[in-house]
Coordinates of C-alpha atoms in Angstrom, one line a residue:
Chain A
X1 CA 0.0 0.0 0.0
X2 CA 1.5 3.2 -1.1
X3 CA 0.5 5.2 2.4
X4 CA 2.1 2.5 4.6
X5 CA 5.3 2.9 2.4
X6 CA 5.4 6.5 2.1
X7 CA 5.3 6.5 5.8
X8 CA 8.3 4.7 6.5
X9 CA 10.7 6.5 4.3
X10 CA 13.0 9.6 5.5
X11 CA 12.9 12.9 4.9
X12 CA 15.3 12.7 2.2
X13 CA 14.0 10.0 0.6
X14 CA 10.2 12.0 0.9
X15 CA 12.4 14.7 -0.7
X16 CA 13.7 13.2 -3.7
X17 CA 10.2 11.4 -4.4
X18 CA 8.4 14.8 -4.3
X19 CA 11.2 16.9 -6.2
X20 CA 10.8 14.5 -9.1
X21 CA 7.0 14.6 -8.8
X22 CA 7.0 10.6 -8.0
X23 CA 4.7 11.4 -5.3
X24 CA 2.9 14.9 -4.2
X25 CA 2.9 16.8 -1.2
X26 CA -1.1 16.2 -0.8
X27 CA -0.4 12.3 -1.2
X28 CA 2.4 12.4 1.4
X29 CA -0.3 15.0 3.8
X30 CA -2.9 12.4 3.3
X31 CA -0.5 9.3 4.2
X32 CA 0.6 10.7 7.7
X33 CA -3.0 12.0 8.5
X34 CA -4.1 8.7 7.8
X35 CA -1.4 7.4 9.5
X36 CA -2.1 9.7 12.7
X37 CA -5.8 8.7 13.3
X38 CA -5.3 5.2 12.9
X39 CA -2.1 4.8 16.0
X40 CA -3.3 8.2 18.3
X41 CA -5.7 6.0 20.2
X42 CA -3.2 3.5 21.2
X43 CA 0.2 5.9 21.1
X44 CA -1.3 9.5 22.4
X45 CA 1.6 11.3 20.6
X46 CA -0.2 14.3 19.5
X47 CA -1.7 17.3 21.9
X48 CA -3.0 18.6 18.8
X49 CA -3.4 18.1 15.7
X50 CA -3.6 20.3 12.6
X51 CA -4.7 18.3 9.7
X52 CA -6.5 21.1 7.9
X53 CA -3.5 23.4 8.2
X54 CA -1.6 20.6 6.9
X55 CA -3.8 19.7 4.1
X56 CA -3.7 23.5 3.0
X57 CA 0.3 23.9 3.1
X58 CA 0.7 21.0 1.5
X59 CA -1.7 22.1 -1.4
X60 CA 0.1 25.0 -2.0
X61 CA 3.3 23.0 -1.6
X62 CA 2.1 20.7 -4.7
X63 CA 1.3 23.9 -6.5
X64 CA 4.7 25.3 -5.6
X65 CA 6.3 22.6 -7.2
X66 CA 4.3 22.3 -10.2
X67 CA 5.0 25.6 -11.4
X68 CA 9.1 25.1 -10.5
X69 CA 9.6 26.3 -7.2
X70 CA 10.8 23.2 -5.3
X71 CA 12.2 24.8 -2.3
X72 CA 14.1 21.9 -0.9
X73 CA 14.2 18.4 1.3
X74 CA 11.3 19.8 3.2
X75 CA 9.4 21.3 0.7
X76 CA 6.3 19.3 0.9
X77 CA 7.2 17.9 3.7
X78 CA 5.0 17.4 7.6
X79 CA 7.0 18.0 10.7
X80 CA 6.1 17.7 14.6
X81 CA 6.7 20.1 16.8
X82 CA 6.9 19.4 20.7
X83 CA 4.0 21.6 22.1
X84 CA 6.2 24.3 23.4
X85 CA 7.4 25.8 19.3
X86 CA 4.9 28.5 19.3
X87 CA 3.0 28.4 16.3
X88 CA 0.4 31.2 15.2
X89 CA -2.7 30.9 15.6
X90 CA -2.4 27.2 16.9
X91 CA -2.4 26.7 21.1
X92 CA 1.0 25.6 22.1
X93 CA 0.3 24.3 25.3
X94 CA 3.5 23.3 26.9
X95 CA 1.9 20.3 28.1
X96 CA 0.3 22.0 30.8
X97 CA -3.3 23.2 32.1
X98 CA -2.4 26.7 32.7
X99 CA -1.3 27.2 29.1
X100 CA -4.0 25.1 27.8
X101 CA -5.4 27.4 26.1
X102 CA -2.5 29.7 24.7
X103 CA -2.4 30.8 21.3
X104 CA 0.8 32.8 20.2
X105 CA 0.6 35.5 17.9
X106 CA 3.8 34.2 16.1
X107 CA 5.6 31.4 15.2
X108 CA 8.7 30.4 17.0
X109 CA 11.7 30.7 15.0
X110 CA 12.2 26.9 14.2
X111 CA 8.7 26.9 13.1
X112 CA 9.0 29.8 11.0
X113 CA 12.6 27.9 9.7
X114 CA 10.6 25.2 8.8
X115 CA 8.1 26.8 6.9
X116 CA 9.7 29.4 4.6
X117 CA 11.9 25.6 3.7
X118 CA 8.5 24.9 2.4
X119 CA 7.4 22.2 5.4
X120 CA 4.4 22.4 7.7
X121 CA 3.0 21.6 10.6
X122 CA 1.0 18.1 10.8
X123 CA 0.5 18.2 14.5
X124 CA 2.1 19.6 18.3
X125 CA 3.4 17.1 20.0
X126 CA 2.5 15.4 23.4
X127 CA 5.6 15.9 26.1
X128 CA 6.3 16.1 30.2
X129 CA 4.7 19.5 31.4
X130 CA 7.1 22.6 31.0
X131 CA 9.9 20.0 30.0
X132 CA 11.0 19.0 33.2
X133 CA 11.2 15.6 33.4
X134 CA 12.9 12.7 31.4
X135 CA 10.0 9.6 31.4
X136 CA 7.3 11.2 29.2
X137 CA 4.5 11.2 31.6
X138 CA 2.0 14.0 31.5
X139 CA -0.7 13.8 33.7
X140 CA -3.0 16.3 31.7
X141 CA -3.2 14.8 28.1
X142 CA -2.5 11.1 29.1
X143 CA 1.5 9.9 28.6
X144 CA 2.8 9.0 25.1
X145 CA 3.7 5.2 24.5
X146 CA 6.7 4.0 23.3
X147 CA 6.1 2.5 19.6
X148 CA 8.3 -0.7 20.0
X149 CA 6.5 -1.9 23.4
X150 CA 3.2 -0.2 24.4
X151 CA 3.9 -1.0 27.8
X152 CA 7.4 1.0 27.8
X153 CA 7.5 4.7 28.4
X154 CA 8.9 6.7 25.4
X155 CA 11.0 8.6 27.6
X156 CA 11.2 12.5 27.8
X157 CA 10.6 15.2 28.0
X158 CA 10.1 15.5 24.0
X159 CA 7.8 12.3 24.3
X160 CA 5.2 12.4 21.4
X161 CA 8.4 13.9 19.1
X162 CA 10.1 10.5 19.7
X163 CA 7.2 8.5 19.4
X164 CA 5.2 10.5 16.5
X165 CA 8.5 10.2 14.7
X166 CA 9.5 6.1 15.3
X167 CA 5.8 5.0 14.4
X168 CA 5.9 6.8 11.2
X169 CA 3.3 9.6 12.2
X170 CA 6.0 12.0 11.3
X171 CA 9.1 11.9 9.7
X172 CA 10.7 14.5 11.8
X173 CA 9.7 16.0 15.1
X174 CA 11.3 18.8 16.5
X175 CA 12.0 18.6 20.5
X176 CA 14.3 20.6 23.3
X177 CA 16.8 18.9 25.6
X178 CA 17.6 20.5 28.9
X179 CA 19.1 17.5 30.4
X180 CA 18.8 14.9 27.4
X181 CA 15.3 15.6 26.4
X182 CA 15.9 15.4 22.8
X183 CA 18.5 12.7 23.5
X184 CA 16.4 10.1 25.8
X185 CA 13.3 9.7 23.4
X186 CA 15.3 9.0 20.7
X187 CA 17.3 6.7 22.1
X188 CA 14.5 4.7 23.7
X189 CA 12.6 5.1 20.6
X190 CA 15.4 3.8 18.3
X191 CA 15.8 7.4 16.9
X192 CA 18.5 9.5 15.8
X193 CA 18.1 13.0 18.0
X194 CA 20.6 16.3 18.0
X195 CA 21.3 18.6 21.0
X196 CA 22.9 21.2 18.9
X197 CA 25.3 23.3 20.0
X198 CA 23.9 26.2 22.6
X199 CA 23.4 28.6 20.4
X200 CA 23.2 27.4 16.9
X201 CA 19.4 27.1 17.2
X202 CA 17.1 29.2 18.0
X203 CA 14.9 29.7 21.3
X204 CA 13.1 32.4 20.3
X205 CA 9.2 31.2 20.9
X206 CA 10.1 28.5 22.9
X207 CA 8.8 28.1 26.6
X208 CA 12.1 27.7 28.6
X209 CA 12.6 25.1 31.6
X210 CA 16.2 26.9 31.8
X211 CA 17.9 29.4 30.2
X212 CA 21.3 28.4 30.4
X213 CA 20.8 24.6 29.6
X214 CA 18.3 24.3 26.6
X215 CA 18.7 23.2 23.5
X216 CA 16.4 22.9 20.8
X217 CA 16.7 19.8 18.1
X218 CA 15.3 17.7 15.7
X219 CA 14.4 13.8 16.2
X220 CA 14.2 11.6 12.7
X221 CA 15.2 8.3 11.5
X222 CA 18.6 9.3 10.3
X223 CA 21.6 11.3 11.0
X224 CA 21.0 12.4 7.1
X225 CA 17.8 13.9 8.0
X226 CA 18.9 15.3 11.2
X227 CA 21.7 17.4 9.1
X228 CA 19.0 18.2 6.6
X229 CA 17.4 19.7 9.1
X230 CA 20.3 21.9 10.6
X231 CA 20.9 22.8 7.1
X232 CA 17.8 25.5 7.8
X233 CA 17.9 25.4 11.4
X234 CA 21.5 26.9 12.1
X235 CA 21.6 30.4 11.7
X236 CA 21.7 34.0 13.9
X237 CA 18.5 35.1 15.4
X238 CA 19.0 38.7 17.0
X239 CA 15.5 37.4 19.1
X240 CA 17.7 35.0 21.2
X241 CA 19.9 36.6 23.6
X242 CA 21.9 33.4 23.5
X243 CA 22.3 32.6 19.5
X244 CA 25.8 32.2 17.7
X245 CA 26.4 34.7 15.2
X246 CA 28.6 31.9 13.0
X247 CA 29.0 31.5 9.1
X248 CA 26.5 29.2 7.9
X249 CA 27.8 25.6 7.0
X250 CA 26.6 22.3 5.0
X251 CA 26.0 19.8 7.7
X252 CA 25.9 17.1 5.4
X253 CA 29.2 17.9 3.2
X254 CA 31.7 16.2 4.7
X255 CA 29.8 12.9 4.3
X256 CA 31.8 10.8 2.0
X257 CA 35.3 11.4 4.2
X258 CA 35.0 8.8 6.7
X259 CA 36.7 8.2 9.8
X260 CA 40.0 7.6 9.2
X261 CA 42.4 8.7 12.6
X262 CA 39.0 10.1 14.1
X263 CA 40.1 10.1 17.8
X264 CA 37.1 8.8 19.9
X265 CA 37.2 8.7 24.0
X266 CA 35.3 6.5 26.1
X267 CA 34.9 7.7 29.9
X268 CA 36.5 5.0 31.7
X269 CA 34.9 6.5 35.4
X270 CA 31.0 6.7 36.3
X271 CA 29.5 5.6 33.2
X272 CA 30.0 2.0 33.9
X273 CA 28.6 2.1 37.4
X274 CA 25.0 1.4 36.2
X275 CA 24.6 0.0 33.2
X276 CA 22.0 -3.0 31.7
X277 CA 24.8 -5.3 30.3
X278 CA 22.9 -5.1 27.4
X279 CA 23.5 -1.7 26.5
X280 CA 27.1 -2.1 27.3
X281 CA 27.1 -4.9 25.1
X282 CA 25.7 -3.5 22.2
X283 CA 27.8 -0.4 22.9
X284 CA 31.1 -1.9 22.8
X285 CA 29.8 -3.4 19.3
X286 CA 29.2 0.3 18.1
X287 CA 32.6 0.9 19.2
X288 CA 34.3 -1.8 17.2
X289 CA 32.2 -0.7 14.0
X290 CA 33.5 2.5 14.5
X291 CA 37.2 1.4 15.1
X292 CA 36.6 -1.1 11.4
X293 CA 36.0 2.5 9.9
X294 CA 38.6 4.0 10.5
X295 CA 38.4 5.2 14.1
X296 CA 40.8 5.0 17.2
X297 CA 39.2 4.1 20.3
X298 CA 40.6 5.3 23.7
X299 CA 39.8 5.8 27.4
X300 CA 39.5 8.9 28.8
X301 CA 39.4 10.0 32.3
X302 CA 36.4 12.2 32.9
X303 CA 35.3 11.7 37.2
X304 CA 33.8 14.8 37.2
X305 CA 30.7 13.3 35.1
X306 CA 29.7 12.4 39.0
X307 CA 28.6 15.8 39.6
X308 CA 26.2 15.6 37.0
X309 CA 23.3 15.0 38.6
X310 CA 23.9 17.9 41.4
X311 CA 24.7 20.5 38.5
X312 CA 22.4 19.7 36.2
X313 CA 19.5 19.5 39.1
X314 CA 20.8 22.9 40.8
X315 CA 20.7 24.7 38.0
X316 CA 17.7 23.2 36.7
X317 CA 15.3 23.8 39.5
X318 CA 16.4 27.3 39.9
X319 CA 15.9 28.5 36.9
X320 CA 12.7 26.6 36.0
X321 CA 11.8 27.7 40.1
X322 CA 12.6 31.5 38.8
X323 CA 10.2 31.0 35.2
X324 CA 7.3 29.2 37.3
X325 CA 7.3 30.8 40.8
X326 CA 4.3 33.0 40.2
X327 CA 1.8 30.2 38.6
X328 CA 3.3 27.6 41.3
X329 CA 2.3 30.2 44.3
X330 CA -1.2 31.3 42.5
X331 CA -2.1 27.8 40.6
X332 CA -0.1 25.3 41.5
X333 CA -3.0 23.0 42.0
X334 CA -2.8 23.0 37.9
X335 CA 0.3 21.6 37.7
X336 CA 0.8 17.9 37.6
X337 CA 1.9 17.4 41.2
X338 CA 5.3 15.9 40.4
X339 CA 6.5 18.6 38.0
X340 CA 5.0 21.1 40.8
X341 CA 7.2 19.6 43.4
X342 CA 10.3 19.8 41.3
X343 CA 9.3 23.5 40.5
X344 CA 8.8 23.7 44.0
X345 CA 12.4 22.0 44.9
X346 CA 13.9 26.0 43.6
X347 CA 12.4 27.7 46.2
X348 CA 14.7 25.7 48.5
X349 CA 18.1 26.2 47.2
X350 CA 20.4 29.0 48.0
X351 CA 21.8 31.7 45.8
X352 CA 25.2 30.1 47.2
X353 CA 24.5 27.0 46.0
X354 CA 23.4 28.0 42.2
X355 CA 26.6 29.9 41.9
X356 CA 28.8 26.8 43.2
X357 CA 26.7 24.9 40.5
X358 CA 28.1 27.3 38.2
X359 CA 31.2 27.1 39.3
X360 CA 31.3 23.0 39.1
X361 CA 30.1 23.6 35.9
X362 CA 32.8 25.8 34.8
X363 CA 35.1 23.2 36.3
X364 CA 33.5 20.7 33.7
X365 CA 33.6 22.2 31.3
X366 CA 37.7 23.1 31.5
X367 CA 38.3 19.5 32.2
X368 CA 36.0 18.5 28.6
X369 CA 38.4 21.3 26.9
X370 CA 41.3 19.0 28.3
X371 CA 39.7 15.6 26.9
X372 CA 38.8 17.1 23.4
X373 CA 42.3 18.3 23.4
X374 CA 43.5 14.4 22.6
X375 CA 40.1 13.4 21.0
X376 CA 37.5 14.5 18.4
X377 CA 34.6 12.8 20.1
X378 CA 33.6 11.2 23.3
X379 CA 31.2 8.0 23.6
X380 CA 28.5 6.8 25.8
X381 CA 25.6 5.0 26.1
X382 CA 22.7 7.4 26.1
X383 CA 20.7 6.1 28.7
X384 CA 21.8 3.0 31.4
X385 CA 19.0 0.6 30.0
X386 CA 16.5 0.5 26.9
X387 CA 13.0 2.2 28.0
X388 CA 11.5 1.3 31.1
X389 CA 8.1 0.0 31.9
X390 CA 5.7 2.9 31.7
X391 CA 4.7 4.4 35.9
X392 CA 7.8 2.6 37.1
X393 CA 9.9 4.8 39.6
X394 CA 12.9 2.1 40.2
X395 CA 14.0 -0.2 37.2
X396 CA 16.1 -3.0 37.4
X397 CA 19.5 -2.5 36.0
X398 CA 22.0 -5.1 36.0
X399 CA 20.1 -6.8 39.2
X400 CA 20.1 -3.7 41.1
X401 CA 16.9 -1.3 41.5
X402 CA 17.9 2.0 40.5
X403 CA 15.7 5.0 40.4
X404 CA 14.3 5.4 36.6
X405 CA 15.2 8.9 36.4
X406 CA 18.7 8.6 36.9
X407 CA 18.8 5.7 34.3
X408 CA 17.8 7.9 31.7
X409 CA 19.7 11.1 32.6
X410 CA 23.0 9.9 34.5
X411 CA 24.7 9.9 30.9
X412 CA 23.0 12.9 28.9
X413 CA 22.6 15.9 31.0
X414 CA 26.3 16.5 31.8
X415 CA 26.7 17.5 28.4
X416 CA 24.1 20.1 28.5
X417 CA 26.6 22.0 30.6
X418 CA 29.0 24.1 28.4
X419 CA 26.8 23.6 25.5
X420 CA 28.9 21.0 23.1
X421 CA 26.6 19.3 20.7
X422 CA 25.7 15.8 21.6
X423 CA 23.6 12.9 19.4
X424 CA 21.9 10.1 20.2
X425 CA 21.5 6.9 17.5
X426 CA 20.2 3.7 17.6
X427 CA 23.0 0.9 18.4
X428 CA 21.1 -2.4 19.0
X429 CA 17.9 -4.0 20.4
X430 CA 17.7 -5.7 23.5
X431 CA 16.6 -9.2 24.0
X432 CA 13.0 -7.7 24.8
X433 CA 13.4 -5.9 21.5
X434 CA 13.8 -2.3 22.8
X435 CA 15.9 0.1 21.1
X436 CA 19.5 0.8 22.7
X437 CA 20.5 4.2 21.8
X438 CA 24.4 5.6 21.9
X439 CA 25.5 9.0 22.4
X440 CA 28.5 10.9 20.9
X441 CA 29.1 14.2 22.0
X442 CA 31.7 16.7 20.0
X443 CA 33.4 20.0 20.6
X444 CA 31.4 23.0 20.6
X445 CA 30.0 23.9 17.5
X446 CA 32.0 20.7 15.2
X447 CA 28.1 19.4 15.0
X448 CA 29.2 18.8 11.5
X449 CA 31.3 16.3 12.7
X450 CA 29.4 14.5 14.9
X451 CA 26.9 14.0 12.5
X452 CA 29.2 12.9 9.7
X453 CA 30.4 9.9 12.7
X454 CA 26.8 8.9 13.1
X455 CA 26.0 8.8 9.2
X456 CA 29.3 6.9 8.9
X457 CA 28.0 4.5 11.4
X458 CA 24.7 4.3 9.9
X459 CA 26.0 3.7 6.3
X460 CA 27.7 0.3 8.6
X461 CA 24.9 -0.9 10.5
X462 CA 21.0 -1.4 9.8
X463 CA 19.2 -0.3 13.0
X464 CA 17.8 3.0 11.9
X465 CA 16.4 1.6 9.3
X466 CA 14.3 -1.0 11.3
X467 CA 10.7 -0.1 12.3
X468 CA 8.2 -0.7 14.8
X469 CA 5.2 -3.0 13.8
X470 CA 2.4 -1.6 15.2
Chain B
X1 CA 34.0 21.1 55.4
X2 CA 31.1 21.4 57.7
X3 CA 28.0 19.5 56.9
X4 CA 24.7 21.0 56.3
X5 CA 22.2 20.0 59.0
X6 CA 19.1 18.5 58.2
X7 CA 16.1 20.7 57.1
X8 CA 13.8 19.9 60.0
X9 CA 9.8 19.7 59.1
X10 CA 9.1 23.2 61.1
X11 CA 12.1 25.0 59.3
X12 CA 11.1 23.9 56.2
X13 CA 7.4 24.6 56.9
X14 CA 8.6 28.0 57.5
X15 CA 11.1 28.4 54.5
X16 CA 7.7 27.0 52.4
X17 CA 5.7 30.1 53.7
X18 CA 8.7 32.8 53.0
X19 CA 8.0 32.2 49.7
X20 CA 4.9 32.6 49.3
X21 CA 4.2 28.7 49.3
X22 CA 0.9 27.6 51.9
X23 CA 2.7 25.3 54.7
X24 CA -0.9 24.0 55.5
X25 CA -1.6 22.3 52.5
X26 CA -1.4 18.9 52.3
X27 CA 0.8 19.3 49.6
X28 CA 3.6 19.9 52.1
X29 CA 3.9 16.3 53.2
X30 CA 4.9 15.2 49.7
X31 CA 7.1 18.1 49.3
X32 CA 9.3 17.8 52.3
X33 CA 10.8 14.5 51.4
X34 CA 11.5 15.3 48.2
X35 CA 13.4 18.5 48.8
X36 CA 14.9 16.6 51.7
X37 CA 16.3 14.3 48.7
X38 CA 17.0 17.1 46.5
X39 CA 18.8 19.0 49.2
X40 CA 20.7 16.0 50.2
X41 CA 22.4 15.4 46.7
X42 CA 23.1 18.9 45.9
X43 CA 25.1 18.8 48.6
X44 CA 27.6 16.7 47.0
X45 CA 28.7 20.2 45.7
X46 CA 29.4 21.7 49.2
X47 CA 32.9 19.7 48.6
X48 CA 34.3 20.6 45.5
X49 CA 36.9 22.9 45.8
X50 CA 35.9 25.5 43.5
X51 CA 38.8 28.1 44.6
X52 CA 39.3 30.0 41.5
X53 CA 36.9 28.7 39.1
X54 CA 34.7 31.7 38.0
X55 CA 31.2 30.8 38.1
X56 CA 30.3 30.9 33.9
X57 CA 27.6 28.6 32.3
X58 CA 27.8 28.3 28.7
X59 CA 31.2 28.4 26.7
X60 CA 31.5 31.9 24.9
X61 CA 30.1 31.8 21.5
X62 CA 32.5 33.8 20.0
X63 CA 35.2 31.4 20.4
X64 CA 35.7 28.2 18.8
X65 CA 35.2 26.7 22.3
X66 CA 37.6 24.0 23.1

């Protein structure tokens, strides 16, 4: 059936399809819509959709085409956007009840990115209210479920952009990470997910959870699509006080030049102290696929990832605490009651401590300037175990119960400190078959590079091209 | 360095009404563990020697970075 293949293919294989009129934008609209209503009931990806916006944009995009204008890989094409990318006219609701009903009067930058490429909204996406937490659970709109095991959370807090995207409701979605939000759903959803550098993307008309530590980025099948989709992202916005003014760059040109004497450092401290063998497994695999390409494999020293947690969770709460402290005084019956009592957790740290956050930060970040001084990239895992069963607070890693949030953060949100880019692909599937994502963080602003690894790797292995059967 | 002491029930009760927070709602008796917890980690930080480390988030973006 046409629809159920046109569903599964990338963006830039959408792209070539509609450039040489093979298929039309309305045929690809109608596909995913079709697509949408039949999974939502079971997979609760979508806060909202936007099917008649879609169906218009994607009119015009045929008409575009016809008469010569093909725009691009996304002209034509539907994207998902977390539901914290304003959008005009459409309520962006940030996952919460306060902002249920919020309608911006402009389109976030990303959005507006997207659409002068000639792409469109199909939908806003279902995540973990005000991004703060890394499972996917929103009490308001019912939590997202992950496409390879109903059961399993999707992991967060860009939920519906990881699921949308791996059960072929989207080809893209676009989420933030703040602590490996972008990162976690696609790795539990066997995705392919940026953290751009801090400042190469936008933020302009996107609700913060913290200033200093978010990162929009896009979520697709392949690290080809994700650097399509940089291709219009990157760029100076004068609207974010924290964008990069930097000269504009192909992040797909550099493709074909493989890995030969690529340096790559594996942390030989904390990362191994909880991990499912499974993942470590499948990660040592990726690491010997990398090394047959070319690449040299090392250990590196890096302790101070054990103040990850405190850092990231200092400056966290008290900046989200700063953004939400009038709503959590006045309404905070509306919140769900665990992201309220995270909110909540700011009002109780010192100005003292922030700063020595800061300052441990700082520290971090010299010693990661040390590390990338004798390597290119560094390796993880993304998360300590493939996605967890959905409601469950402690998962079993290893034999050991350990709390579920830390499984999914311990390894991502060190790297939102300092800002370096950092990517998350799929390595392997469990025994249970859940996806096992690895992560593979670069020096600030070489996002080029990082993605040329992880296309390298992908051109090598098969699991981003493997789909959920649903 | 010297430990923090535990935040008692009453001093958080009070730190909860400082800011503007009601310390009779039920609320409260989720709350105090959790910032119990919360306080407890962060406090992992108290022993980092951070002597001479200026406080700075993100890299600067006019620089290559590392």
């Amino acid at each position: 059936m046409a629809d159920q293949e046109l569903i599964q293919l990338t963006v830039a294989q959408l792209g070539r399809r509609i450039q040489r009129k093979a298929v039309s934008p309305v045929e690809v609209a109608e596909a995913f819509i079709e697509r949408i209503e039949a999974l939502e009931p079971k997979l609760n990806a979508f806060i909202t959709r936007t099917f008649d916006e879609a169906m218009e944009a994607a009119q015009v995009a045929e008409k575009e085409i016809q008469q010569g204008g093909y725009k691009g890989p996304f002209h034509g094409v539907p994207i998902g956007f977390k539901d914290l990318f304003w959008t005009k006219d459409v309520k962006t609701t940030s996952g919460s009840q306060i902002d249920k009903d919020f309608v911006p009067e402009e389109d976030s930058e990303v959005v507006a990115r997207f659409k002068a490429a000639g792409a469109y909204t199909i939908g806003k996406l279902n995540m973990v209210e005000y991004a703060f937490g890394p499972t996917g659970a929103n009490a308001h709109y019912g939590s997202p479920r992950n496409p390879w095991d109903t059961e399993r959370m999707p992991g967060g807090s860009s939920s519906g952009s990881g699921v949308a995207v791996a059960a072929g409701e989207a080809p893209l979605a676009m989420g933030t990470d703040t602590g490996g939000s972008v990162r976690i759903p696609a790795s539990l959803c066997g995705l392919t997910g940026l953290k751009p550098t801090f400042g190469l993307v936008s933020r302009f008309g996107v609700t913060p959870l913290s200033w200093t530590l978010d990162h929009p980025g896009p979520l697709a099948h392949s690290a080809q699509d994700v650097a399509l989709a940089m291709n219009i992202l990157a760029g100076h916005d004068p609207r974010d006080p924290g964008s990069a003014n930097r000269p504009a760059v192909d992040y797909t040109k550099d493709f074909d030049k493989g890995l030969r004497d690529l340096r790559i450092g594996v942390p030989r401290d904390y990362v191994w102290d909880l991990m499912d063998p499974e993942v470590e497994q499948s990660f040592k695999a990726a690491m010997a696929q990398l090394e047959s390409l070319g690449a040299r494999i090392e250990e590196v020293p890096f302790p101070e990832l054990a103040y990850a947690e405190a850092v990231s969770s200092t400056i966290i709460t008290t900046e989200a605490n700063a953004y939400h402290a009038r709503n959590i005084r006045t309404q905070g019956d509306l919140f769900d009651p665990a992201v309220r009592r995270r909110v909540e957790g700011g009002f109780f740290i010192s100005s003292g401590q922030y700063m020595q956050a800061l300052r441990v930060s700082a520290m971090v970040g010299k010693k990661m300037r040390e590390i990338m001084g004798h390597v290119d990239l560094i390796a993880t895992p993304t998360t300590a175990a493939p996605a967890p069963t959905i409601g469950e607070t402690l998962t079993t890693v290893n034999g050991h119960p350990a709390p579920t949030r830390e499984t999914l953060l311990r390894l991502t949100r060190i790297f939102n400190l300092n800002g370096p880019p950092a990517i998350s692909l799929p390595s392997g599937f469990s025994s249970g078959g859940l996806p096992i994502g690895l992560q593979l963080v670069g020096k600030p602003f070489d996002d080029a590079l990082v993605l040329r690894v992880a296309h390298a790797y992908q051109q090598a292995t098969d699991w981003h091209v493997r789909r959920p059967s649903l | 360095m010297t430990q923090r002491p535990e935040l008692s029930k009453e001093a958080f009760l009070a730190f909860a009404a400082q800011h503007g927070l009601d310390p009779n709602d039920p609320h409260m008796d989720d709350l105090y563990p959790e910032v119990k917890g919360l306080l407890q980690r962060l406090a992992t930080l108290d022993e980092v020697d951070t002597t001479g480390v200026d406080p700075i988030n993100s890299f600067s973006l006019d620089k290559e970075g590392v």
